XYZ file of C-alpha atoms in Angstrom:
553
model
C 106.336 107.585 163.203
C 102.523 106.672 162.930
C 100.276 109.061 164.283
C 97.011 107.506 165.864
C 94.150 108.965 167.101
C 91.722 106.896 169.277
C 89.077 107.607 171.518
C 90.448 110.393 173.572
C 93.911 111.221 172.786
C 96.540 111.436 170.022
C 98.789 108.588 170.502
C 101.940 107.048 168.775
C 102.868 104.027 168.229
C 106.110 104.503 170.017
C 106.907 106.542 172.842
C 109.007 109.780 172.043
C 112.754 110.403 174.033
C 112.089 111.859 177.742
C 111.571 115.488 178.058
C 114.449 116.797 179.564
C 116.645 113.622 178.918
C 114.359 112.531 182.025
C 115.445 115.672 184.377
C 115.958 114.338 187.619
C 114.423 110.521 186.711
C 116.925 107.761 186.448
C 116.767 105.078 183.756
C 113.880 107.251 182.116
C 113.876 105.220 179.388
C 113.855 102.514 180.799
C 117.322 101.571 178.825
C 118.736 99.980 181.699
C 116.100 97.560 182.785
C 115.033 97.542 186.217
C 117.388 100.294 187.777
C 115.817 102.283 190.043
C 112.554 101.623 189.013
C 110.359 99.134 191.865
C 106.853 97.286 192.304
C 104.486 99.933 193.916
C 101.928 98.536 196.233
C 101.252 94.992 195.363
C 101.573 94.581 192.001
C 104.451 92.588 189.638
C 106.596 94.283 187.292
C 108.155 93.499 183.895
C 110.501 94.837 182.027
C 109.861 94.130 178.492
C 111.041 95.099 174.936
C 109.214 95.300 171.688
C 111.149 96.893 168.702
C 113.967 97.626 170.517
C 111.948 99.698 172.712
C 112.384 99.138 176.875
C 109.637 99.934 178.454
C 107.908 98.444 182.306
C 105.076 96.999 182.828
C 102.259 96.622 186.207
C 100.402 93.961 186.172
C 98.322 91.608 188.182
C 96.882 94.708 190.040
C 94.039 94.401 192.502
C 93.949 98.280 194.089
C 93.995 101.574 192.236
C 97.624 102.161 193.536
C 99.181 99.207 192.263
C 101.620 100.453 189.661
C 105.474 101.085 188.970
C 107.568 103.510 191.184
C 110.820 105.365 191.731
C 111.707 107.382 194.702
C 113.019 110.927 193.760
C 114.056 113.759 196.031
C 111.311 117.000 196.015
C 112.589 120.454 197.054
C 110.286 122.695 198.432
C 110.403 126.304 196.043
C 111.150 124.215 193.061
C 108.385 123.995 190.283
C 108.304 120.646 188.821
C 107.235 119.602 185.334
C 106.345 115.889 184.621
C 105.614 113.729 181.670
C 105.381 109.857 180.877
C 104.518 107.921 177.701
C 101.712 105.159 178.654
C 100.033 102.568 177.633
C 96.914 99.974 178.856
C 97.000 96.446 177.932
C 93.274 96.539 176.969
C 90.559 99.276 176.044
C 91.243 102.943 178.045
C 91.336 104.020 181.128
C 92.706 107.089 183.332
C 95.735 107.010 184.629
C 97.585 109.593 186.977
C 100.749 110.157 187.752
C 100.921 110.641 192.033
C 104.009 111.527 194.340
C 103.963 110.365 197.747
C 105.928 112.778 200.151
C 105.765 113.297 203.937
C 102.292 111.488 204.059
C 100.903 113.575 201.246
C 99.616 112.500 198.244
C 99.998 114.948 195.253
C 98.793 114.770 191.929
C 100.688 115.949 188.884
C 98.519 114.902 186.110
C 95.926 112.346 184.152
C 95.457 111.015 180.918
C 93.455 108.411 179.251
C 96.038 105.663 178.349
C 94.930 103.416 175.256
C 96.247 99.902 174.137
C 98.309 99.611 171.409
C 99.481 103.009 171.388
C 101.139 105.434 173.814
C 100.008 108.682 175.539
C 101.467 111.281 176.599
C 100.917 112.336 180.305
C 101.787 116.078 180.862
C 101.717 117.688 184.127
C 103.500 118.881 187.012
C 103.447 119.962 190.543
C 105.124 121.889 193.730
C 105.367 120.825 197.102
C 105.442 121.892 200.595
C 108.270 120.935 202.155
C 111.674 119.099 200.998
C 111.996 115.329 200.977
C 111.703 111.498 199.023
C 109.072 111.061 197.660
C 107.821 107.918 195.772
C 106.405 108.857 192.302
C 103.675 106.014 191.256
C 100.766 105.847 188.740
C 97.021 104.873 189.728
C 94.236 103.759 187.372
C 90.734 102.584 189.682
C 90.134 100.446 186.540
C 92.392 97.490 188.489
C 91.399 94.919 185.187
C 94.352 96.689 182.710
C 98.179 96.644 182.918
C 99.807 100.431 183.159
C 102.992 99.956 180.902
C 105.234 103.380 181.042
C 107.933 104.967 179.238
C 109.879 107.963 178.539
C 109.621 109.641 182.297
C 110.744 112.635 183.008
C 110.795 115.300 186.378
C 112.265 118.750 185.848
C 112.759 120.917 188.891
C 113.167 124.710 187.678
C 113.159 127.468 190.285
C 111.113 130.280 190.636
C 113.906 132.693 189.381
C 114.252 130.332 186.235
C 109.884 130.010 186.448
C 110.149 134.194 186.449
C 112.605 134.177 182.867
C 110.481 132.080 181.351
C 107.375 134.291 181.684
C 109.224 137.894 181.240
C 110.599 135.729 177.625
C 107.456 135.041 177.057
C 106.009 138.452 177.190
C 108.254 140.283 175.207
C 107.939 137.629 172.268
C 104.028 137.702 172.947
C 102.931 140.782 174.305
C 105.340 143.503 173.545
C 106.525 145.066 170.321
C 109.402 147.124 169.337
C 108.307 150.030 168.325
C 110.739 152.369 166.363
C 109.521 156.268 165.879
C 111.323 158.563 164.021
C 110.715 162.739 164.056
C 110.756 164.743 160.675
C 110.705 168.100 160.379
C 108.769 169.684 157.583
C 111.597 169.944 154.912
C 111.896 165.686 155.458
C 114.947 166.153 157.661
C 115.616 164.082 161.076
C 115.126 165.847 163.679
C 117.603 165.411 166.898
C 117.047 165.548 170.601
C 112.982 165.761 170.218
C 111.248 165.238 173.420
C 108.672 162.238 173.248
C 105.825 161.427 175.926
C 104.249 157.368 174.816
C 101.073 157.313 176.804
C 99.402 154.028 176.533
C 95.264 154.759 175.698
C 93.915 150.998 175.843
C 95.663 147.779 177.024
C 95.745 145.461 174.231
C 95.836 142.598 176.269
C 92.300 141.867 177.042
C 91.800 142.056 181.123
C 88.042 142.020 183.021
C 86.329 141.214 185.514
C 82.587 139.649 185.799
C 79.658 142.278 187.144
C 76.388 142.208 188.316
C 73.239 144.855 187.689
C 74.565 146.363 190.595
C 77.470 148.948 188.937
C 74.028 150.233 186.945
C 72.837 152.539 189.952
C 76.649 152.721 191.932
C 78.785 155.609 190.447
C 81.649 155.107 192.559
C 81.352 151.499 190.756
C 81.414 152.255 187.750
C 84.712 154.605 187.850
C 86.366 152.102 189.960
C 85.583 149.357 187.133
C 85.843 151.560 183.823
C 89.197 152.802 185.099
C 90.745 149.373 185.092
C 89.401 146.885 182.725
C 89.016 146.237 179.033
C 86.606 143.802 179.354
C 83.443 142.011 181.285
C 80.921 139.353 181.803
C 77.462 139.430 183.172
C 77.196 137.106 186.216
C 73.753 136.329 185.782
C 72.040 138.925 184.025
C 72.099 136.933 180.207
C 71.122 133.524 181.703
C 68.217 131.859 180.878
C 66.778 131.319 184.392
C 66.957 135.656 184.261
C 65.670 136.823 181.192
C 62.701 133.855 180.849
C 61.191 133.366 184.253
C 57.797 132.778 183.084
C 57.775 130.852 179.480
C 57.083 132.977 176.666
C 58.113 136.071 178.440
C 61.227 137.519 177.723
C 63.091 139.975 179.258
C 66.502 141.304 178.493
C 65.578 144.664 179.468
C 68.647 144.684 182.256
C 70.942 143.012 180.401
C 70.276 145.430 177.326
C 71.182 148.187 179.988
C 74.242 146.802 181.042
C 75.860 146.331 177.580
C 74.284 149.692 176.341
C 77.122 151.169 179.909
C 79.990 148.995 178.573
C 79.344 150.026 174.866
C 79.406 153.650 175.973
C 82.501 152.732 178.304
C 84.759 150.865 175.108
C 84.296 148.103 177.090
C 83.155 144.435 175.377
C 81.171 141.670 177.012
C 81.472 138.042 176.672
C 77.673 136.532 176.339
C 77.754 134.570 179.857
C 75.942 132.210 179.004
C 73.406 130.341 176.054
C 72.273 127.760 178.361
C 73.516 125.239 180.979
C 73.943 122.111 181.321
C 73.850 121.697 185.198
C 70.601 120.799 186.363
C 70.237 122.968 189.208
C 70.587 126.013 187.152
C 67.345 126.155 184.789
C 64.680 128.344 184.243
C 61.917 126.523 186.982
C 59.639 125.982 184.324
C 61.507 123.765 181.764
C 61.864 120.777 183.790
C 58.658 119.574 182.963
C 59.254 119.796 179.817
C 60.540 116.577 177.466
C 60.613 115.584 173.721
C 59.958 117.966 171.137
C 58.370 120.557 173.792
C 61.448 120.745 175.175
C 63.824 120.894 172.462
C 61.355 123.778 170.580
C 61.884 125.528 174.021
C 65.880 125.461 173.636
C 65.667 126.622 170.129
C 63.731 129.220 171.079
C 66.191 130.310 173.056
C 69.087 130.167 171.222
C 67.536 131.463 168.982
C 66.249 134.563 170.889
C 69.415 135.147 173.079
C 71.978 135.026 170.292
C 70.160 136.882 167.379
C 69.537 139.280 170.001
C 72.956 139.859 170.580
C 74.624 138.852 167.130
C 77.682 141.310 166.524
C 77.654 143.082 170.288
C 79.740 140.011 171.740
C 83.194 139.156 171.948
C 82.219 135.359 172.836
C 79.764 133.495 174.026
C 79.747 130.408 176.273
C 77.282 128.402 174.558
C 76.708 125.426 176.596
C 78.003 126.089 179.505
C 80.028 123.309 181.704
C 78.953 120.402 180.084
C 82.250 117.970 180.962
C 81.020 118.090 184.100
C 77.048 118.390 183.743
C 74.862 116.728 180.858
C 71.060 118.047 181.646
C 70.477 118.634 178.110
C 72.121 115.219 176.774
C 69.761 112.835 179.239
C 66.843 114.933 178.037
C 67.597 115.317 174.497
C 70.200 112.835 173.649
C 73.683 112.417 173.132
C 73.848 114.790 170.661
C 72.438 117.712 172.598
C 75.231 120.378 173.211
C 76.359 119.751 169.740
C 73.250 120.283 168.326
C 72.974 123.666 170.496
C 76.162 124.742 169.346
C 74.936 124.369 165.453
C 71.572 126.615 166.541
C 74.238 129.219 168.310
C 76.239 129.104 164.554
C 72.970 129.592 162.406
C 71.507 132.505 164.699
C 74.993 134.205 164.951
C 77.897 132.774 162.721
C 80.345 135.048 163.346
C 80.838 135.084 167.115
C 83.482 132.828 168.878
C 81.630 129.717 170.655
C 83.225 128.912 173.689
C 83.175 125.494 175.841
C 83.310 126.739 179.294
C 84.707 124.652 182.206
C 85.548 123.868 185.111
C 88.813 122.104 186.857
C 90.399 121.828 183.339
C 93.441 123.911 184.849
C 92.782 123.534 189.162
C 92.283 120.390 189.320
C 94.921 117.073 188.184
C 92.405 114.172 189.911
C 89.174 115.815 187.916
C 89.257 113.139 185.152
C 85.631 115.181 183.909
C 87.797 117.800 182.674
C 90.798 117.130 182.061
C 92.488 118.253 178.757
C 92.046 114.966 177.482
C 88.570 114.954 178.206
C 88.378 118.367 176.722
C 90.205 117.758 173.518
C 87.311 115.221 173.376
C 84.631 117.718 173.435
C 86.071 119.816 170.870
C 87.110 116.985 168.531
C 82.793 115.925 168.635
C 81.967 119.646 167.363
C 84.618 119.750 164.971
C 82.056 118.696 162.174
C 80.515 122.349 163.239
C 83.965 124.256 162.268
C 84.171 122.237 158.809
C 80.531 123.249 157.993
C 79.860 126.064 159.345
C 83.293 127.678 159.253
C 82.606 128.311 163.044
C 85.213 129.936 165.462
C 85.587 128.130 168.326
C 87.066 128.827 171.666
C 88.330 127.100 175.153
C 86.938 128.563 178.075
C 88.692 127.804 181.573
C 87.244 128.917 184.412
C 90.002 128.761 186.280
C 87.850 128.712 190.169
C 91.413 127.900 192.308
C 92.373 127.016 195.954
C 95.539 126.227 196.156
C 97.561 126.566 192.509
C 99.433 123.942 190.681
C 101.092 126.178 188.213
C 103.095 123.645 186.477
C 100.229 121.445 186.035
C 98.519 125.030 184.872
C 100.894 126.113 182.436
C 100.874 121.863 181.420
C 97.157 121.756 180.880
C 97.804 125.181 178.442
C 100.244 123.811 176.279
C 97.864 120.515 176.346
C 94.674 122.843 175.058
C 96.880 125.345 173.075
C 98.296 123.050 170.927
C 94.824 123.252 169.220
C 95.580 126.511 168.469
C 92.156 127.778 169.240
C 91.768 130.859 171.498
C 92.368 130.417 175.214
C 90.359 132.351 177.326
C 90.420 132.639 181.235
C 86.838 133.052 182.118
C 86.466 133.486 185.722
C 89.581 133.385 187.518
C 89.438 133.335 191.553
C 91.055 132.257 194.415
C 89.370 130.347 197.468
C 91.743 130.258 199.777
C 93.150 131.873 203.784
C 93.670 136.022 203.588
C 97.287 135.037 204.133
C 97.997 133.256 200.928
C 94.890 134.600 198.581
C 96.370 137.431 197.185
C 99.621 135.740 196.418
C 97.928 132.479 195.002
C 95.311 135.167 192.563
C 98.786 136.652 191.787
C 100.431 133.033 190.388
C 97.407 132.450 188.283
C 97.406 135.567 186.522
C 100.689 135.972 185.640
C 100.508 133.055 184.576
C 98.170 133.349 182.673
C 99.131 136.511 180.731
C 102.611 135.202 180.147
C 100.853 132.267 177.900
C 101.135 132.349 174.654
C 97.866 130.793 173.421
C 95.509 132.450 176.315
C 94.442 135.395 174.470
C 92.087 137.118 177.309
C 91.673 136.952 181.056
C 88.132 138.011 183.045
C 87.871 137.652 187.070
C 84.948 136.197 188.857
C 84.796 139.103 191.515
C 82.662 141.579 191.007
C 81.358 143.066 193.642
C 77.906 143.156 194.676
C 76.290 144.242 198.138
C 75.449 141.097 198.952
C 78.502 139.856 198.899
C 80.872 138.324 196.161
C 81.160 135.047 195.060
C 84.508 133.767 196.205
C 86.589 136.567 196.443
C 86.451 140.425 196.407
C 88.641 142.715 194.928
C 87.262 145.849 196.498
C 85.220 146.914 199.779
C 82.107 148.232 199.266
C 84.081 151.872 199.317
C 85.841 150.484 196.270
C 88.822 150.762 198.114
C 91.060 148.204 197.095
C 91.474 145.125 198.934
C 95.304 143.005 199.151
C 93.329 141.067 196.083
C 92.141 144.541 194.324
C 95.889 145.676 194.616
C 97.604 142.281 193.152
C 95.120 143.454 189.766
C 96.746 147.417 190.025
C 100.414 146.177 190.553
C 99.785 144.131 187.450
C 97.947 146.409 185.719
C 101.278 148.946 185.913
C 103.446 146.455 184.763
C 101.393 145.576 181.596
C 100.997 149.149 180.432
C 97.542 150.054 181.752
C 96.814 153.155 184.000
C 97.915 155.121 180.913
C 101.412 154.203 181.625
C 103.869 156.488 180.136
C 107.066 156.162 178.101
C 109.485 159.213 177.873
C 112.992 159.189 175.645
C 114.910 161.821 173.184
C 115.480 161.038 169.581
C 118.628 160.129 168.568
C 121.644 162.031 165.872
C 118.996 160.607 163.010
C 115.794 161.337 164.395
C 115.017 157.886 166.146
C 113.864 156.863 169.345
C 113.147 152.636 169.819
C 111.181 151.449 172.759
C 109.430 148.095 173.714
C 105.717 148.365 174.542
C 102.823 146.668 174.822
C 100.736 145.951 172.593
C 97.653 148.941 172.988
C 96.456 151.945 171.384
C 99.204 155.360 172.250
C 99.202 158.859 171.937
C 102.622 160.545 171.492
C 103.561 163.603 172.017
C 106.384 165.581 170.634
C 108.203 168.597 171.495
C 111.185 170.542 170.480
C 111.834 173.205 172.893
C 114.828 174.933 170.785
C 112.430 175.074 168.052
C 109.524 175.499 169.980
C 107.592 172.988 168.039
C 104.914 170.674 169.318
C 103.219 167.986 167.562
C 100.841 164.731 168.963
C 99.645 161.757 166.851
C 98.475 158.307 167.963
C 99.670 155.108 167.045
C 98.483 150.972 167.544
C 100.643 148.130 168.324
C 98.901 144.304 167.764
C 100.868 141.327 167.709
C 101.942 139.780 164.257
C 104.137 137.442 162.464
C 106.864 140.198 162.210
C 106.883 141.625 165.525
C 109.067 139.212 167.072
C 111.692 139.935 164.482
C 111.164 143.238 163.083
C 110.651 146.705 165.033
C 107.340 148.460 164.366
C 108.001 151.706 162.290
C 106.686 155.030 163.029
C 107.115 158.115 160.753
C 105.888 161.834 162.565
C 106.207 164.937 161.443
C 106.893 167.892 164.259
């Protein structure tokens, strides 16, 4: 089958077999004509087929709404994933895939649908309460035909959700790890007494601060005691560190990352500049043509030499699928052209695109995966030249979760097989449901395969946090605060511990997370003691093949 690629999306030129055989669709494929599938709003279907391929057609459409439909029966508790194959008559436009139940509208996805080729819509959604609901697809450009194919609606439940994710931990997070005590002679040594403590989560897990944990003791324990990693809220940006032009100042950020050095813990560079207008230094919007571009290469230039080899990513230019400051002022070209500065001043950080709504948001054609495969397919040219590592950065700013459409828009990205990082996960959302909704995201988050770190937006500051707290000013834990220790436990942190007793041949297996561990051994017949320490990282093998582990005692 012919693989195209036009302007947004990968597309074939033939649909491929419903996901699911269709899940709870009927006719996915559109095999048997007309059955079960009906005009939505006012426009005229047609069933057509081309190659021996059956597919429907919507046309003559004079509202957004005007499509194809089929009326399916929603559960409430069930997660639902969703996909269709489609396909505009002329050019591209969005399209989105909508259910209509109880008087509610919800979206389970978008995509940019091309002619002469198919696309694949991926997405999903949860509902409310049980009932029919009409599933329809909406494109405001009215001019084009929506033609779809290969549909398909699987309802899992949570139980079925919950395998999934503890699956995908052990293949992704965990490794069995298999020790075996010697004595000094080289024999196996029986009945030994092992303590695994874990030293460092492997999983990278943070949360964004402010200059405020500099003077706040009680802060920093809180903080330190928890995470493995951070981002500055403000304290790198340019509208902080260049208030007056020509007059730098990185004197609190340099204190802040000298802390988190001291602490083991690693910052991501938050951020190079940004492309929403509201958010510039005061002075550079007077600025135009080659004044203005020496002023961004200046600082690029000073921000990321600065901080070359100290940073574990940086968001280079940050939201611009939503924003474009720098591209009506420099040209289309801009953020590309920043990213190539970021690469010469420091080529061996990962560059991150950092945005917004990618994962939250289903209607937010701005940032949708297909608009952010777009992105990174326009700095590609970077990566071949510069062999520059780039990564996806989703904010990940939530009300109320659509974690199939989540866990869709991952598989979308991941399939790049670029790092996924969650930047700045919160919740905005009623104290009732908060905690529980923070909880969704980050599990499911962690249990991804391809999302490699995860950093919170909710650091506290006295003036209050952004969205959401985890902590009072105290730092007692709030229900938010506790979500992050109950998860914390289960992923090995807190210096979990592992205890067992070596077997008839000297062996004790375990699965653990992947981390730094000290081990210690005793032998109280012998009265021996003996500690060493040990790493587990994720590799090719580990899914197969238990880690090894030789100590003497």
């Amino acid at each position: 089958m012919k693989l195209c690629q036009h302007n947004n999306n990968f597309c074939l030129d033939k649909p491929l077999k419903p996901q699911y055989n269709g899940g709870i669709i009927v006719n996915p494929d559109l095999r048997d004509g007309p059955k079960a599938w009906l005009p939505f709003g006012n426009a005229k279907i047609e069933f057509k087929d081309i190659g021996n391929d059956k597919f429907v057609v919507a046309r003559e459409r004079k509202q957004p709404h005007d499509s194809v439909s089929q009326k399916v029966h929603l559960e409430k508790g069930r997660l639902y994933t969703f996909s269709a194959w489609l396909q505009v008559d002329k050019g591209t436009a969005p399209v989105s895939a909508v259910f209509k139940i109880n008087g509610e509208y919800k979206h389970a996805g978008l995509v940019f649908a091309e002619s002469k080729c198919w696309t694949m819509l991926k997405g999903g959604l949860t509902v409310d309460q049980s009932g029919l609901a009409e599933l329809y697809f909406e494109s405001n450009n009215t001019m084009v035909e929506i033609w779809v194919d290969s549909v398909s609606l699987q309802p899992f439940t949570q139980e079925e959700w919950n395998s999934h994710h503890h699956q995908s931990i052990q293949k992704e997070r965990k490794r069995t790890v298999r020790i075996r005590v010697l004595n000094n002679k080289g024999e196996p040594v029986q009945k030994a007494s092992l303590s695994i403590e874990q030293r460092k989560l492997g999983f990278p897990f943070g949360c964004e601060v402010e200059k405020n944990i500099l003077d706040s003791h009680a802060y920093q324990h809180w903080f330190t005691k928890r995470f493995t990693v951070t981002t500055f809220a403000n304290e790198m940006k340019w509208y902080s560190t260049e208030v007056v032009r020509g007059k730098e100042d990185y004197s609190t950020a340099d204190k802040m990352l000298k802390f988190f050095k001291k602490h083991g813990v690693p910052v991501r560079g938050h951020n190079i500049v940004w492309n929403d207008p509201k958010y510039q230094p005061k002075w550079l919007y007077s600025l135009s043509g080659p004044d203005l571009y020496n002023a961004v290469k200046q600082r690029v230039k000073s921000v990321a030499s600065r901080y070359k080899g100290h940073l574990e990513g940086w968001d280079v230019v940050n939201e611009n699928l939503h924003f474009s400051y720098f591209e009506k002022k420099m040209g289309p070209m801009a953020s590309y052209n920043i990213f190539k500065m970021a690469q010469a001043f420091d080529p061996t950080t990962t560059k991150f695109i950092n945005e917004y709504n990618t994962l939250e948001e289903p209607r937010d054609s701005d940032s949708s995966p297909a608009k952010y495969l777009k992105k990174l397919r326009e700095l590609k040219p970077i990566v071949v030249r510069g062999n520059v590592s780039l990564g996806i950065g989703l904010e990940s700013h939530f009300k109320t979760p659509n974690i199939p459409f989540m866990r869709s828009a991952l598989d979308t990205l991941g399939a790049t097989g670029l790092p996924i990082w969650l930047t700045e996960v919160d919740v905005e959302a009623p104290p009732n449901v908060q905690a529980k909704y923070f909880e969704q995201v980050l599990r499911e988050g962690h249990a991804h395969p391809h999302v490699k770190g995860i950093v919170t937006w909710a650091g506290y500051s006295p003036k209050g946090c952004y969205r959401m707290c985890l902590t009072d000013g105290n730092f007692k834990n709030l229900p938010t605060g506790d979500v992050v220790d109950k998860l914390l436990h289960e992923w090995g942190g807190f210096r979990g511990q592992t205890k067992g007793l070596t077997d008839a041949n000297g062996f004790f297996e375990a699965s653990l997370f992947h981390g730094d561990y000290d081990v210690k051994i005793d032998h109280p017949l012998t009265n021996s003691k003996a500690s060493h320490s040990f790493k587990l990282v994720s590799d090719a093998s580990s899914n197969t093949q238990p880690s090894p582990f030789v100590f003497r005692l």
